[in-house]
PDB file of C-alpha atoms and ligand atoms in Angstrom:
ATOM      1  CA  UNK E 180     -74.256  55.323  74.146  1.00 70.00           C
ATOM      2  CA  UNK E 181     -75.501  51.566  74.553  1.00 82.00           C
ATOM      3  CA  UNK E 182     -73.913  48.595  73.009  1.00 92.00           C
ATOM      4  CA  UNK E 183     -74.975  47.641  69.844  1.00 97.00           C
ATOM      5  CA  UNK E 184     -76.617  44.262  69.866  1.00 98.00           C
ATOM      6  CA  UNK E 185     -75.078  41.661  68.141  1.00 98.00           C
ATOM      7  CA  UNK E 186     -76.874  38.543  66.433  1.00 98.00           C
ATOM      8  CA  UNK E 187     -75.883  35.461  64.319  1.00 98.00           C
ATOM      9  CA  UNK E 188     -76.416  33.212  61.675  1.00 98.00           C
ATOM     10  CA  UNK E 189     -76.256  29.301  61.825  1.00 98.00           C
ATOM     11  CA  UNK E 190     -77.085  26.482  59.464  1.00 97.00           C
ATOM     12  CA  UNK E 191     -75.627  23.214  57.565  1.00 95.00           C
ATOM     13  CA  UNK E 192     -75.742  24.289  53.400  1.00 92.00           C
ATOM     14  CA  UNK E 193     -78.707  25.588  51.958  1.00 91.00           C
ATOM     15  CA  UNK E 194     -81.021  26.105  55.162  1.00 95.00           C
ATOM     16  CA  UNK E 195     -82.020  29.431  53.972  1.00 96.00           C
ATOM     17  CA  UNK E 196     -80.182  31.421  56.756  1.00 96.00           C
ATOM     18  CA  UNK E 197     -78.378  34.210  54.061  1.00 96.00           C
ATOM     19  CA  UNK E 198     -82.195  34.825  53.184  1.00 97.00           C
ATOM     20  CA  UNK E 199     -83.790  35.108  56.733  1.00 98.00           C
ATOM     21  CA  UNK E 200     -80.870  37.359  57.697  1.00 98.00           C
ATOM     22  CA  UNK E 201     -81.309  39.168  54.480  1.00 98.00           C
ATOM     23  CA  UNK E 202     -85.476  39.796  55.675  1.00 98.00           C
ATOM     24  CA  UNK E 203     -84.659  40.591  59.344  1.00 98.00           C
ATOM     25  CA  UNK E 204     -82.077  43.270  58.565  1.00 98.00           C
ATOM     26  CA  UNK E 205     -84.847  45.118  56.033  1.00 98.00           C
ATOM     27  CA  UNK E 206     -87.324  44.331  59.060  1.00 98.00           C
ATOM     28  CA  UNK E 207     -85.782  45.890  61.869  1.00 98.00           C
ATOM     29  CA  UNK E 208     -84.832  49.013  59.624  1.00 98.00           C
ATOM     30  CA  UNK E 209     -87.556  49.661  58.814  1.00 98.00           C
ATOM     31  CA  UNK E 210     -88.444  49.837  62.612  1.00 97.00           C
ATOM     32  CA  UNK E 211     -85.761  52.807  62.488  1.00 97.00           C
ATOM     33  CA  UNK E 212     -82.849  50.929  63.525  1.00 97.00           C
ATOM     34  CA  UNK E 213     -79.976  50.949  62.910  1.00 98.00           C
ATOM     35  CA  UNK E 214     -78.617  47.912  61.329  1.00 98.00           C
ATOM     36  CA  UNK E 215     -75.222  46.131  60.226  1.00 98.00           C
ATOM     37  CA  UNK E 216     -75.635  43.218  57.634  1.00 98.00           C
ATOM     38  CA  UNK E 217     -72.069  41.047  56.905  1.00 98.00           C
ATOM     39  CA  UNK E 218     -70.935  38.298  56.910  1.00 98.00           C
ATOM     40  CA  UNK E 219     -68.035  34.752  57.594  1.00 98.00           C
ATOM     41  CA  UNK E 220     -65.738  34.628  56.252  1.00 98.00           C
ATOM     42  CA  UNK E 221     -65.310  37.750  53.848  1.00 98.00           C
ATOM     43  CA  UNK E 222     -67.014  40.631  55.981  1.00 98.00           C
ATOM     44  CA  UNK E 223     -63.825  43.153  55.028  1.00 98.00           C
ATOM     45  CA  UNK E 224     -61.994  43.462  52.420  1.00 98.00           C
ATOM     46  CA  UNK E 225     -58.636  41.431  53.831  1.00 98.00           C
ATOM     47  CA  UNK E 226     -61.701  39.053  54.638  1.00 98.00           C
ATOM     48  CA  UNK E 227     -62.466  38.901  50.902  1.00 98.00           C
ATOM     49  CA  UNK E 228     -59.358  37.397  49.664  1.00 98.00           C
ATOM     50  CA  UNK E 229     -59.421  34.968  52.572  1.00 98.00           C
ATOM     51  CA  UNK E 230     -63.088  34.080  51.604  1.00 97.00           C
ATOM     52  CA  UNK E 231     -61.854  33.105  48.492  1.00 95.00           C
ATOM     53  CA  UNK E 232     -58.678  30.879  49.554  1.00 96.00           C
ATOM     54  CA  UNK E 233     -60.837  28.757  51.491  1.00 96.00           C
ATOM     55  CA  UNK E 234     -64.095  28.277  49.582  1.00 93.00           C
ATOM     56  CA  UNK E 235     -62.074  28.282  46.323  1.00 91.00           C
ATOM     57  CA  UNK E 236     -60.324  24.976  45.013  1.00 88.00           C
ATOM     58  CA  UNK E 237     -57.803  27.469  44.179  1.00 92.00           C
ATOM     59  CA  UNK E 238     -55.911  25.437  47.198  1.00 92.00           C
ATOM     60  CA  UNK E 239     -57.363  22.463  47.555  1.00 88.00           C
ATOM     61  CA  UNK E 240     -54.369  21.139  49.761  1.00 91.00           C
ATOM     62  CA  UNK E 241     -55.016  23.207  52.452  1.00 95.00           C
ATOM     63  CA  UNK E 242     -54.648  21.516  55.453  1.00 96.00           C
ATOM     64  CA  UNK E 243     -57.093  21.763  58.351  1.00 96.00           C
ATOM     65  CA  UNK E 244     -54.624  23.564  60.337  1.00 97.00           C
ATOM     66  CA  UNK E 245     -54.455  26.465  57.678  1.00 97.00           C
ATOM     67  CA  UNK E 246     -58.084  26.254  57.173  1.00 97.00           C
ATOM     68  CA  UNK E 247     -58.873  27.015  61.001  1.00 98.00           C
ATOM     69  CA  UNK E 248     -56.268  29.492  61.578  1.00 98.00           C
ATOM     70  CA  UNK E 249     -57.876  31.134  58.403  1.00 98.00           C
ATOM     71  CA  UNK E 250     -61.097  31.302  59.378  1.00 98.00           C
ATOM     72  CA  UNK E 251     -59.894  32.862  63.295  1.00 98.00           C
ATOM     73  CA  UNK E 252     -57.613  35.609  60.414  1.00 98.00           C
ATOM     74  CA  UNK E 253     -60.492  36.901  58.642  1.00 98.00           C
ATOM     75  CA  UNK E 254     -63.274  36.781  62.363  1.00 98.00           C
ATOM     76  CA  UNK E 255     -60.773  38.859  64.104  1.00 98.00           C
ATOM     77  CA  UNK E 256     -60.031  41.162  60.903  1.00 98.00           C
ATOM     78  CA  UNK E 257     -64.179  40.915  61.141  1.00 98.00           C
ATOM     79  CA  UNK E 258     -63.968  42.002  64.899  1.00 98.00           C
ATOM     80  CA  UNK E 259     -61.688  44.894  64.370  1.00 98.00           C
ATOM     81  CA  UNK E 260     -62.316  46.594  61.142  1.00 98.00           C
ATOM     82  CA  UNK E 261     -66.697  45.838  61.846  1.00 98.00           C
ATOM     83  CA  UNK E 262     -68.006  44.651  64.235  1.00 98.00           C
ATOM     84  CA  UNK E 263     -66.918  45.707  67.461  1.00 98.00           C
ATOM     85  CA  UNK E 264     -67.275  49.726  66.161  1.00 98.00           C
ATOM     86  CA  UNK E 265     -70.863  48.648  65.142  1.00 98.00           C
ATOM     87  CA  UNK E 266     -71.269  47.883  67.999  1.00 98.00           C
ATOM     88  CA  UNK E 267     -69.724  51.050  69.792  1.00 97.00           C
ATOM     89  CA  UNK E 268     -71.429  52.821  67.431  1.00 97.00           C
ATOM     90  CA  UNK E 269     -75.102  51.010  69.702  1.00 97.00           C
ATOM     91  CA  UNK E 270     -75.753  49.816  65.938  1.00 98.00           C
ATOM     92  CA  UNK E 271     -77.275  45.851  65.832  1.00 98.00           C
ATOM     93  CA  UNK E 272     -74.636  44.193  63.473  1.00 98.00           C
ATOM     94  CA  UNK E 273     -76.474  40.492  61.986  1.00 98.00           C
ATOM     95  CA  UNK E 274     -73.574  37.949  61.237  1.00 98.00           C
ATOM     96  CA  UNK E 275     -74.141  35.101  58.772  1.00 98.00           C
ATOM     97  CA  UNK E 276     -72.108  32.592  60.563  1.00 98.00           C
ATOM     98  CA  UNK E 277     -69.739  32.997  63.043  1.00 98.00           C
ATOM     99  CA  UNK E 278     -67.723  31.317  65.758  1.00 98.00           C
ATOM    100  CA  UNK E 279     -70.249  28.679  66.092  1.00 98.00           C
ATOM    101  CA  UNK E 280     -69.760  27.465  62.689  1.00 98.00           C
ATOM    102  CA  UNK E 281     -66.056  26.908  62.884  1.00 98.00           C
ATOM    103  CA  UNK E 282     -67.050  24.592  66.480  1.00 98.00           C
ATOM    104  CA  UNK E 283     -69.572  22.846  63.899  1.00 98.00           C
ATOM    105  CA  UNK E 284     -66.991  22.321  60.825  1.00 97.00           C
ATOM    106  CA  UNK E 285     -63.717  22.401  62.314  1.00 98.00           C
ATOM    107  CA  UNK E 286     -64.951  20.569  64.869  1.00 98.00           C
ATOM    108  CA  UNK E 287     -67.291  18.208  64.794  1.00 98.00           C
ATOM    109  CA  UNK E 288     -66.905  18.178  60.650  1.00 97.00           C
ATOM    110  CA  UNK E 289     -63.152  18.002  60.330  1.00 96.00           C
ATOM    111  CA  UNK E 290     -62.567  16.132  63.182  1.00 97.00           C
ATOM    112  CA  UNK E 291     -60.091  19.086  65.634  1.00 98.00           C
ATOM    113  CA  UNK E 292     -60.451  19.580  69.148  1.00 97.00           C
ATOM    114  CA  UNK E 293     -63.423  20.998  70.148  1.00 97.00           C
ATOM    115  CA  UNK E 294     -61.272  23.297  73.129  1.00 97.00           C
ATOM    116  CA  UNK E 295     -58.777  24.529  70.727  1.00 97.00           C
ATOM    117  CA  UNK E 296     -61.344  25.797  68.481  1.00 98.00           C
ATOM    118  CA  UNK E 297     -62.824  27.649  71.748  1.00 98.00           C
ATOM    119  CA  UNK E 298     -59.929  28.516  72.716  1.00 98.00           C
ATOM    120  CA  UNK E 299     -59.385  30.088  69.401  1.00 98.00           C
ATOM    121  CA  UNK E 300     -62.727  31.623  69.538  1.00 98.00           C
ATOM    122  CA  UNK E 301     -62.137  33.722  72.797  1.00 98.00           C
ATOM    123  CA  UNK E 302     -58.428  34.880  71.387  1.00 98.00           C
ATOM    124  CA  UNK E 303     -60.333  35.951  67.825  1.00 98.00           C
ATOM    125  CA  UNK E 304     -63.135  37.551  69.088  1.00 98.00           C
ATOM    126  CA  UNK E 305     -61.531  39.517  72.460  1.00 97.00           C
ATOM    127  CA  UNK E 306     -63.887  37.527  74.134  1.00 97.00           C
ATOM    128  CA  UNK E 307     -67.291  39.519  72.804  1.00 98.00           C
ATOM    129  CA  UNK E 308     -69.560  36.636  71.165  1.00 98.00           C
ATOM    130  CA  UNK E 309     -73.134  36.787  69.964  1.00 98.00           C
ATOM    131  CA  UNK E 310     -75.843  38.274  72.590  1.00 98.00           C
ATOM    132  CA  UNK E 311     -78.347  35.369  70.178  1.00 98.00           C
ATOM    133  CA  UNK E 312     -77.659  33.391  67.328  1.00 98.00           C
ATOM    134  CA  UNK E 313     -80.269  31.471  64.895  1.00 98.00           C
ATOM    135  CA  UNK E 314     -79.883  28.040  64.828  1.00 98.00           C
ATOM    136  CA  UNK E 315     -81.535  26.796  61.023  1.00 98.00           C
ATOM    137  CA  UNK E 316     -82.088  22.895  61.780  1.00 97.00           C
ATOM    138  CA  UNK E 317     -82.463  20.951  58.692  1.00 94.00           C
ATOM    139  CA  UNK E 318     -83.018  16.983  59.860  1.00 90.00           C
ATOM    140  CA  UNK E 319     -82.165  16.414  55.735  1.00 88.00           C
ATOM    141  CA  UNK E 320     -79.046  17.479  55.211  1.00 86.00           C
ATOM    142  CA  UNK E 321     -78.697  16.151  51.797  1.00 84.00           C
ATOM    143  CA  UNK E 322     -81.790  18.378  50.408  1.00 84.00           C
ATOM    144  CA  UNK E 323     -79.737  21.102  51.677  1.00 88.00           C
ATOM    145  CA  UNK E 324     -77.356  19.871  49.938  1.00 84.00           C
ATOM    146  CA  UNK E 325     -79.370  19.712  46.676  1.00 83.00           C
ATOM    147  CA  UNK E 326     -80.942  23.302  47.361  1.00 85.00           C
ATOM    148  CA  UNK E 327     -77.000  25.128  47.842  1.00 86.00           C
ATOM    149  CA  UNK E 328     -76.199  23.056  44.399  1.00 81.00           C
ATOM    150  CA  UNK E 329     -79.735  24.449  42.950  1.00 82.00           C
ATOM    151  CA  UNK E 330     -78.880  27.703  43.923  1.00 80.00           C
ATOM    152  CA  UNK E 331     -75.537  28.441  42.370  1.00 73.00           C
ATOM    153  CA  UNK E 332     -76.787  26.892  38.621  1.00 73.00           C
ATOM    154  CA  UNK E 333     -78.971  29.121  39.438  1.00 78.00           C
ATOM    155  CA  UNK E 334     -76.575  32.067  39.529  1.00 72.00           C
ATOM    156  CA  UNK E 335     -74.881  31.066  37.145  1.00 64.00           C
ATOM    157  CA  UNK E 336     -72.492  29.030  38.621  1.00 56.00           C
ATOM    158  CA  UNK E 337     -73.200  24.981  37.947  1.00 51.00           C
ATOM    159  CA  UNK E 338     -70.143  22.783  38.935  1.00 50.00           C
ATOM    160  CA  UNK E 339     -68.736  25.014  40.863  1.00 52.00           C
ATOM    161  CA  UNK E 340     -69.512  24.040  44.321  1.00 56.00           C
ATOM    162  CA  UNK E 341     -67.065  24.749  46.838  1.00 73.00           C
ATOM    163  CA  UNK E 342     -64.847  22.681  49.063  1.00 76.00           C
ATOM    164  CA  UNK E 343     -67.438  21.621  51.912  1.00 79.00           C
ATOM    165  CA  UNK E 344     -70.423  21.288  49.417  1.00 77.00           C
ATOM    166  CA  UNK E 345     -67.952  19.179  47.857  1.00 76.00           C
ATOM    167  CA  UNK E 346     -67.955  16.392  51.159  1.00 82.00           C
ATOM    168  CA  UNK E 347     -70.212  13.667  51.698  1.00 87.00           C
ATOM    169  CA  UNK E 348     -73.310  13.214  53.717  1.00 88.00           C
ATOM    170  CA  UNK E 349     -72.130  11.877  56.876  1.00 92.00           C
ATOM    171  CA  UNK E 350     -69.922  15.278  56.806  1.00 94.00           C
ATOM    172  CA  UNK E 351     -72.820  17.413  56.774  1.00 94.00           C
ATOM    173  CA  UNK E 352     -74.848  15.420  59.546  1.00 94.00           C
ATOM    174  CA  UNK E 353     -71.658  15.710  61.795  1.00 96.00           C
ATOM    175  CA  UNK E 354     -71.306  19.291  60.896  1.00 96.00           C
ATOM    176  CA  UNK E 355     -76.024  19.713  62.269  1.00 96.00           C
ATOM    177  CA  UNK E 356     -74.846  17.294  65.309  1.00 97.00           C
ATOM    178  CA  UNK E 357     -72.455  20.336  65.866  1.00 98.00           C
ATOM    179  CA  UNK E 358     -75.101  22.651  65.592  1.00 98.00           C
ATOM    180  CA  UNK E 359     -77.663  21.113  67.761  1.00 98.00           C
ATOM    181  CA  UNK E 360     -74.622  20.085  70.610  1.00 97.00           C
ATOM    182  CA  UNK E 361     -73.156  23.708  70.663  1.00 98.00           C
ATOM    183  CA  UNK E 362     -77.431  24.763  70.619  1.00 98.00           C
ATOM    184  CA  UNK E 363     -77.635  22.273  73.435  1.00 98.00           C
ATOM    185  CA  UNK E 364     -74.948  23.105  75.678  1.00 97.00           C
ATOM    186  CA  UNK E 365     -76.125  26.752  75.452  1.00 97.00           C
ATOM    187  CA  UNK E 366     -80.027  27.525  75.087  1.00 97.00           C
ATOM    188  CA  UNK E 367     -79.751  30.814  76.805  1.00 97.00           C
ATOM    189  CA  UNK E 368     -77.581  32.474  73.550  1.00 98.00           C
ATOM    190  CA  UNK E 369     -79.554  30.235  70.900  1.00 98.00           C
ATOM    191  CA  UNK E 370     -83.132  30.371  69.156  1.00 98.00           C
ATOM    192  CA  UNK E 371     -83.818  26.691  67.256  1.00 98.00           C
ATOM    193  CA  UNK E 372     -85.997  26.736  63.952  1.00 98.00           C
ATOM    194  CA  UNK E 373     -86.424  24.398  61.460  1.00 97.00           C
ATOM    195  CA  UNK E 374     -85.496  25.402  57.679  1.00 97.00           C
ATOM    196  CA  UNK E 375     -88.348  23.472  56.010  1.00 96.00           C
ATOM    197  CA  UNK E 376     -91.240  26.296  57.468  1.00 97.00           C
ATOM    198  CA  UNK E 377     -91.900  28.659  54.779  1.00 98.00           C
ATOM    199  CA  UNK E 378     -89.242  31.376  54.244  1.00 98.00           C
ATOM    200  CA  UNK E 379     -92.473  34.140  55.228  1.00 98.00           C
ATOM    201  CA  UNK E 380     -94.055  31.884  58.383  1.00 98.00           C
ATOM    202  CA  UNK E 381     -89.535  31.608  59.108  1.00 98.00           C
ATOM    203  CA  UNK E 382     -89.571  35.535  58.779  1.00 98.00           C
ATOM    204  CA  UNK E 383     -92.390  35.975  61.193  1.00 98.00           C
ATOM    205  CA  UNK E 384     -90.827  33.677  64.244  1.00 98.00           C
ATOM    206  CA  UNK E 385     -87.689  34.637  64.042  1.00 98.00           C
ATOM    207  CA  UNK E 386     -88.820  38.658  63.968  1.00 98.00           C
ATOM    208  CA  UNK E 387     -91.400  37.855  67.401  1.00 98.00           C
ATOM    209  CA  UNK E 388     -87.822  35.898  68.911  1.00 98.00           C
ATOM    210  CA  UNK E 389     -86.166  38.867  67.705  1.00 98.00           C
ATOM    211  CA  UNK E 390     -88.026  41.368  69.393  1.00 97.00           C
ATOM    212  CA  UNK E 391     -88.106  39.954  72.511  1.00 97.00           C
ATOM    213  CA  UNK E 392     -85.127  40.427  73.209  1.00 97.00           C
ATOM    214  CA  UNK E 393     -83.734  42.957  71.904  1.00 97.00           C
ATOM    215  CA  UNK E 394     -82.792  46.085  74.195  1.00 94.00           C
ATOM    216  CA  UNK E 395     -85.625  49.059  73.045  1.00 89.00           C
ATOM    217  CA  UNK E 396     -83.290  51.919  70.529  1.00 82.00           C
ATOM    218  CA  UNK E 397     -83.914  54.883  69.081  1.00 56.00           C
ATOM    219  CA  UNK E 398     -86.289  55.541  67.049  1.00 43.00           C
ATOM    220  CA  UNK E 399     -88.370  52.789  67.548  1.00 48.00           C
ATOM    221  CA  UNK E 400     -91.679  53.704  68.467  1.00 42.00           C
ATOM    222  CA  UNK E 401     -93.106  50.017  69.890  1.00 44.00           C
ATOM    223  CA  UNK E 402     -89.643  49.789  72.279  1.00 37.00           C
ATOM    224  CA  UNK E 403     -88.708  46.721  69.927  1.00 36.00           C
TER     225      UNK E 403
HETATM  226  P1  TMP Z  93     -72.044  30.183  53.330  1.00 86.76           P
HETATM  227  O1  TMP Z  93     -71.238  31.648  51.916  1.00 86.76           O
HETATM  228  O2  TMP Z  93     -72.769  29.154  53.233  1.00 86.76           O
HETATM  229  O3  TMP Z  93     -72.379  30.901  54.651  1.00 86.76           O
HETATM  230  O4  TMP Z  93     -70.722  29.489  53.551  1.00 86.76           O
HETATM  231  C1  TMP Z  93     -69.639  29.556  54.031  1.00 86.76           C
HETATM  232  C2  TMP Z  93     -68.795  27.871  54.311  1.00 86.76           C
HETATM  233  O5  TMP Z  93     -67.599  28.219  55.327  1.00 86.76           O
HETATM  234  C3  TMP Z  93     -69.525  26.428  54.478  1.00 86.76           C
HETATM  235  O6  TMP Z  93     -69.415  26.158  53.591  1.00 86.76           O
HETATM  236  C4  TMP Z  93     -69.461  26.907  56.003  1.00 86.76           C
HETATM  237  C5  TMP Z  93     -67.415  27.144  55.981  1.00 86.76           C
HETATM  238  N1  TMP Z  93     -67.202  28.068  57.170  1.00 86.76           N
HETATM  239  C6  TMP Z  93     -66.341  27.090  57.888  1.00 86.76           C
HETATM  240  O7  TMP Z  93     -66.131  25.840  57.343  1.00 86.76           O
HETATM  241  N2  TMP Z  93     -65.890  27.463  58.866  1.00 86.76           N
HETATM  242  C7  TMP Z  93     -65.961  28.880  59.441  1.00 86.76           C
HETATM  243  O8  TMP Z  93     -65.735  29.089  60.500  1.00 86.76           O
HETATM  244  C8  TMP Z  93     -67.453  29.196  58.799  1.00 86.76           C
HETATM  245  C9  TMP Z  93     -67.260  31.032  59.251  1.00 86.76           C
HETATM  246  C10 TMP Z  93     -67.782  29.081  57.871  1.00 86.76           C
END
């Protein structure tokens, strides 16, 4: 069985990446492909617990170093339990946030050393990075934050914004710069799209790019 294909979605808050990851997963399934849709933090049972700690305000005093290591613990478990086994079964793994989020948020956002984060990322993933990373870029980070807060309100989670949604706009601008910097450094892995596009149009463009690079799979008559 050929190794599967690994796609990650990245972007600042409220860029619609979870919606786009879902739409892509549904479309690929319709085309007969085996898809595993997952996310970080929180793609495993352990990860679910870590997500509560990382994004909730119960441990408000979490140090930046502890935060970094908890993201790495989440990732190591996720690789071992979900990502590597799924790729070995020939599946397409679509992950909502992955290693680049740590470079952008903990590196550019929090100011931790990019080299250290990259070294830890290599260890936590055993060097298995995404084959394609879709970056949804939104110049107006404040508009994205408003979208994220509105989404919380609609879900009845008013006032429940997480640790990062509480950060000031300057933090989110640094995160955006971080994402753009990693994307520029690895143009072969990244596909960058404007998050300001309508949902359907964005989906169409992302799908087009994925079908260009996705190896043909069993049960897919179009060879996509
Ligand atoms: P999400 O539900 O929008 O994906 O939120 C996850 C949050 O976790 C988001 O604010 C970014 C943050 N995050 C990091 O800071 N570092 C990481 O390595 C990952 C995976 C997520």
